[in-house]
Amino acid sequence: MSKEIALNILNENIGNTLIETLDIKFIDIGEDFLVASMPVTPKVFQPDQILHGGASAVLAETVGSAASSILLKNGKKIVRGIELSINHLKAVNSGKIIAKAKAIHIGRTMQLWNIKITNENDEIVSIAKLTTLTLQK
């Protein structure tokens, strides 16, 4: 499947979800990675007007789970995130953040992803690790 087709599939299947609500878009894909972006607007702020860590966590889990799903290339399976660990390193109050999920381990049933979230200046905002589980549909 081409890169464009894979990204179109991912971006078309987000209607009526938290992914759509937060305006997350899948923007790049490779053999062992997936990249998504999310605008930093007041709807993802915590009360003191900076990016809420929970919104970063949603972005991290979204890009890692989608990476497992699309890179496994098997429509007879479903993917579930089973553990997410995230560290927030830099505050953001505007622009967009970009998350890149890169495979650490892709097993038959379990996958481990490193997710680096950066701002538009390529400064690290958060680092996450996600474990996903692949199950029969």
PDB file of C-alpha atoms in Angstrom:
ATOM      1  CA  MET A   1       0.000   0.000   0.000  1.00  0.00           C
ATOM      2  CA  SER A   2       1.330   3.424  -0.900  1.00  0.00           C
ATOM      3  CA  LYS A   3       2.160   6.049   1.704  1.00  0.00           C
ATOM      4  CA  GLU A   4      -0.645   8.324   0.457  1.00  0.00           C
ATOM      5  CA  ILE A   5      -3.263   5.551   0.580  1.00  0.00           C
ATOM      6  CA  ALA A   6      -2.221   4.523   4.102  1.00  0.00           C
ATOM      7  CA  LEU A   7      -2.423   8.131   5.359  1.00  0.00           C
ATOM      8  CA  ASN A   8      -5.803   8.626   3.662  1.00  0.00           C
ATOM      9  CA  ILE A   9      -7.172   5.474   5.316  1.00  0.00           C
ATOM     10  CA  LEU A  10      -5.968   6.633   8.727  1.00  0.00           C
ATOM     11  CA  ASN A  11      -7.315  10.176   8.326  1.00  0.00           C
ATOM     12  CA  GLU A  12     -10.674   9.036   6.932  1.00  0.00           C
ATOM     13  CA  ASN A  13     -11.415   6.718   9.865  1.00  0.00           C
ATOM     14  CA  ILE A  14     -11.408   9.318  12.644  1.00  0.00           C
ATOM     15  CA  GLY A  15     -14.937  10.723  12.375  1.00  0.00           C
ATOM     16  CA  ASN A  16     -16.880  11.099  15.638  1.00  0.00           C
ATOM     17  CA  THR A  17     -13.855  10.227  17.769  1.00  0.00           C
ATOM     18  CA  LEU A  18     -11.573  11.977  20.228  1.00  0.00           C
ATOM     19  CA  ILE A  19      -9.009  12.054  17.417  1.00  0.00           C
ATOM     20  CA  GLU A  20     -11.325  14.255  15.347  1.00  0.00           C
ATOM     21  CA  THR A  21     -12.240  16.383  18.377  1.00  0.00           C
ATOM     22  CA  LEU A  22      -8.559  17.201  19.004  1.00  0.00           C
ATOM     23  CA  ASP A  23      -7.871  17.769  15.259  1.00  0.00           C
ATOM     24  CA  ILE A  24      -5.178  15.078  15.154  1.00  0.00           C
ATOM     25  CA  LYS A  25      -3.944  14.379  11.609  1.00  0.00           C
ATOM     26  CA  PHE A  26      -1.663  11.615  10.361  1.00  0.00           C
ATOM     27  CA  ILE A  27       1.033  13.245   8.240  1.00  0.00           C
ATOM     28  CA  ASP A  28       3.822  10.735   7.477  1.00  0.00           C
ATOM     29  CA  ILE A  29       4.397   6.995   7.486  1.00  0.00           C
ATOM     30  CA  GLY A  30       7.332   4.664   6.869  1.00  0.00           C
ATOM     31  CA  GLU A  31       8.251   1.006   7.309  1.00  0.00           C
ATOM     32  CA  ASP A  32       8.580   1.294  11.107  1.00  0.00           C
ATOM     33  CA  PHE A  33       7.103   4.676  12.060  1.00  0.00           C
ATOM     34  CA  LEU A  34       4.019   6.884  11.905  1.00  0.00           C
ATOM     35  CA  VAL A  35       3.790  10.649  12.432  1.00  0.00           C
ATOM     36  CA  ALA A  36       0.755  12.692  13.509  1.00  0.00           C
ATOM     37  CA  SER A  37       0.228  16.333  14.436  1.00  0.00           C
ATOM     38  CA  MET A  38      -2.168  18.187  16.724  1.00  0.00           C
ATOM     39  CA  PRO A  39      -2.795  21.943  16.928  1.00  0.00           C
ATOM     40  CA  VAL A  40      -2.227  23.551  20.311  1.00  0.00           C
ATOM     41  CA  THR A  41      -5.344  25.643  20.855  1.00  0.00           C
ATOM     42  CA  PRO A  42      -7.380  26.595  23.950  1.00  0.00           C
ATOM     43  CA  LYS A  43      -9.413  23.373  23.661  1.00  0.00           C
ATOM     44  CA  VAL A  44      -6.303  21.355  24.670  1.00  0.00           C
ATOM     45  CA  PHE A  45      -5.176  23.764  27.417  1.00  0.00           C
ATOM     46  CA  GLN A  46      -5.086  23.155  31.121  1.00  0.00           C
ATOM     47  CA  PRO A  47      -6.399  26.046  33.287  1.00  0.00           C
ATOM     48  CA  ASP A  48      -3.109  27.976  33.167  1.00  0.00           C
ATOM     49  CA  GLN A  49      -3.253  28.242  29.348  1.00  0.00           C
ATOM     50  CA  ILE A  50      -0.645  25.650  28.372  1.00  0.00           C
ATOM     51  CA  LEU A  51      -0.996  22.276  26.658  1.00  0.00           C
ATOM     52  CA  HIS A  52      -2.646  19.720  28.938  1.00  0.00           C
ATOM     53  CA  GLY A  53      -0.512  16.622  29.480  1.00  0.00           C
ATOM     54  CA  GLY A  54      -3.572  14.463  28.908  1.00  0.00           C
ATOM     55  CA  ALA A  55      -3.900  15.860  25.376  1.00  0.00           C
ATOM     56  CA  SER A  56      -0.264  14.917  24.712  1.00  0.00           C
ATOM     57  CA  ALA A  57      -1.022  11.443  26.050  1.00  0.00           C
ATOM     58  CA  VAL A  58      -4.007  11.139  23.685  1.00  0.00           C
ATOM     59  CA  LEU A  59      -1.759  12.108  20.764  1.00  0.00           C
ATOM     60  CA  ALA A  60       0.892   9.580  21.839  1.00  0.00           C
ATOM     61  CA  GLU A  61      -1.566   6.705  22.247  1.00  0.00           C
ATOM     62  CA  THR A  62      -3.313   7.610  18.998  1.00  0.00           C
ATOM     63  CA  VAL A  63      -0.178   7.599  16.875  1.00  0.00           C
ATOM     64  CA  GLY A  64       1.252   4.448  18.514  1.00  0.00           C
ATOM     65  CA  SER A  65      -1.977   2.448  18.272  1.00  0.00           C
ATOM     66  CA  ALA A  66      -2.559   3.566  14.684  1.00  0.00           C
ATOM     67  CA  ALA A  67       1.019   2.618  13.825  1.00  0.00           C
ATOM     68  CA  SER A  68       0.462  -0.885  15.189  1.00  0.00           C
ATOM     69  CA  SER A  69      -2.786  -1.180  13.294  1.00  0.00           C
ATOM     70  CA  ILE A  70      -1.597   0.044   9.896  1.00  0.00           C
ATOM     71  CA  LEU A  71       1.911  -1.425   9.972  1.00  0.00           C
ATOM     72  CA  LEU A  72       0.621  -4.908  10.845  1.00  0.00           C
ATOM     73  CA  LYS A  73      -1.322  -4.789   7.553  1.00  0.00           C
ATOM     74  CA  ASN A  74      -3.879  -7.341   8.660  1.00  0.00           C
ATOM     75  CA  GLY A  75      -7.549  -6.400   8.611  1.00  0.00           C
ATOM     76  CA  LYS A  76      -8.497  -9.465  10.673  1.00  0.00           C
ATOM     77  CA  LYS A  77      -6.874  -8.098  13.821  1.00  0.00           C
ATOM     78  CA  ILE A  78      -7.565  -5.261  16.250  1.00  0.00           C
ATOM     79  CA  VAL A  79      -5.056  -3.325  18.317  1.00  0.00           C
ATOM     80  CA  ARG A  80      -5.445  -2.131  21.886  1.00  0.00           C
ATOM     81  CA  GLY A  81      -3.087   0.090  23.865  1.00  0.00           C
ATOM     82  CA  ILE A  82      -2.366  -1.684  27.139  1.00  0.00           C
ATOM     83  CA  GLU A  83       0.222   0.563  28.766  1.00  0.00           C
ATOM     84  CA  LEU A  84       1.272   4.170  28.228  1.00  0.00           C
ATOM     85  CA  SER A  85       4.048   5.973  30.065  1.00  0.00           C
ATOM     86  CA  ILE A  86       4.719   9.622  29.249  1.00  0.00           C
ATOM     87  CA  ASN A  87       7.066  12.315  30.509  1.00  0.00           C
ATOM     88  CA  HIS A  88       6.344  15.983  29.801  1.00  0.00           C
ATOM     89  CA  LEU A  89       9.480  18.073  29.334  1.00  0.00           C
ATOM     90  CA  LYS A  90       8.455  21.416  27.848  1.00  0.00           C
ATOM     91  CA  ALA A  91       5.356  23.615  28.034  1.00  0.00           C
ATOM     92  CA  VAL A  92       3.594  24.645  24.823  1.00  0.00           C
ATOM     93  CA  ASN A  93       0.876  27.282  24.396  1.00  0.00           C
ATOM     94  CA  SER A  94       0.571  27.729  20.628  1.00  0.00           C
ATOM     95  CA  GLY A  95       1.374  26.232  17.251  1.00  0.00           C
ATOM     96  CA  LYS A  96       1.232  22.491  16.849  1.00  0.00           C
ATOM     97  CA  ILE A  97       2.929  19.436  18.247  1.00  0.00           C
ATOM     98  CA  ILE A  98       4.182  16.509  16.192  1.00  0.00           C
ATOM     99  CA  ALA A  99       4.340  12.929  17.458  1.00  0.00           C
ATOM    100  CA  LYS A 100       6.500  10.257  15.839  1.00  0.00           C
ATOM    101  CA  ALA A 101       5.891   6.663  16.889  1.00  0.00           C
ATOM    102  CA  LYS A 102       8.847   4.435  16.095  1.00  0.00           C
ATOM    103  CA  ALA A 103       8.795   0.703  16.614  1.00  0.00           C
ATOM    104  CA  ILE A 104      11.052  -0.729  19.304  1.00  0.00           C
ATOM    105  CA  HIS A 105       9.591  -4.251  19.019  1.00  0.00           C
ATOM    106  CA  ILE A 106       6.949  -5.653  16.675  1.00  0.00           C
ATOM    107  CA  GLY A 107       5.898  -9.086  17.771  1.00  0.00           C
ATOM    108  CA  ARG A 108       3.007 -11.231  16.616  1.00  0.00           C
ATOM    109  CA  THR A 109       0.785 -10.151  19.515  1.00  0.00           C
ATOM    110  CA  MET A 110       2.651  -7.373  21.321  1.00  0.00           C
ATOM    111  CA  GLN A 111       4.299  -4.224  20.039  1.00  0.00           C
ATOM    112  CA  LEU A 112       6.391  -1.615  21.825  1.00  0.00           C
ATOM    113  CA  TRP A 113       6.583   1.966  20.553  1.00  0.00           C
ATOM    114  CA  ASN A 114       8.758   4.944  21.410  1.00  0.00           C
ATOM    115  CA  ILE A 115       6.871   8.172  20.777  1.00  0.00           C
ATOM    116  CA  LYS A 116       8.681  11.496  20.622  1.00  0.00           C
ATOM    117  CA  ILE A 117       6.498  14.607  20.686  1.00  0.00           C
ATOM    118  CA  THR A 118       8.107  17.837  19.507  1.00  0.00           C
ATOM    119  CA  ASN A 119       7.011  21.402  18.875  1.00  0.00           C
ATOM    120  CA  GLU A 120       7.363  23.157  15.517  1.00  0.00           C
ATOM    121  CA  ASN A 121      10.987  24.040  16.384  1.00  0.00           C
ATOM    122  CA  ASP A 122      11.801  20.323  16.814  1.00  0.00           C
ATOM    123  CA  GLU A 123      12.221  20.781  20.588  1.00  0.00           C
ATOM    124  CA  ILE A 124      11.147  17.774  22.645  1.00  0.00           C
ATOM    125  CA  VAL A 125       7.849  18.392  24.444  1.00  0.00           C
ATOM    126  CA  SER A 126       7.133  14.847  25.681  1.00  0.00           C
ATOM    127  CA  ILE A 127       8.525  11.330  25.425  1.00  0.00           C
ATOM    128  CA  ALA A 128       6.207   8.332  25.655  1.00  0.00           C
ATOM    129  CA  LYS A 129       6.385   4.558  25.553  1.00  0.00           C
ATOM    130  CA  LEU A 130       3.326   2.595  24.455  1.00  0.00           C
ATOM    131  CA  THR A 131       2.689  -1.129  24.541  1.00  0.00           C
ATOM    132  CA  THR A 132      -0.008  -2.433  22.209  1.00  0.00           C
ATOM    133  CA  LEU A 133      -1.679  -5.810  22.062  1.00  0.00           C
ATOM    134  CA  THR A 134      -2.953  -7.391  18.854  1.00  0.00           C
ATOM    135  CA  LEU A 135      -6.113  -9.495  19.106  1.00  0.00           C
ATOM    136  CA  GLN A 136      -8.342 -11.395  16.682  1.00  0.00           C
ATOM    137  CA  LYS A 137     -11.369  -9.366  15.516  1.00  0.00           C
TER     138      LYS A 137
END
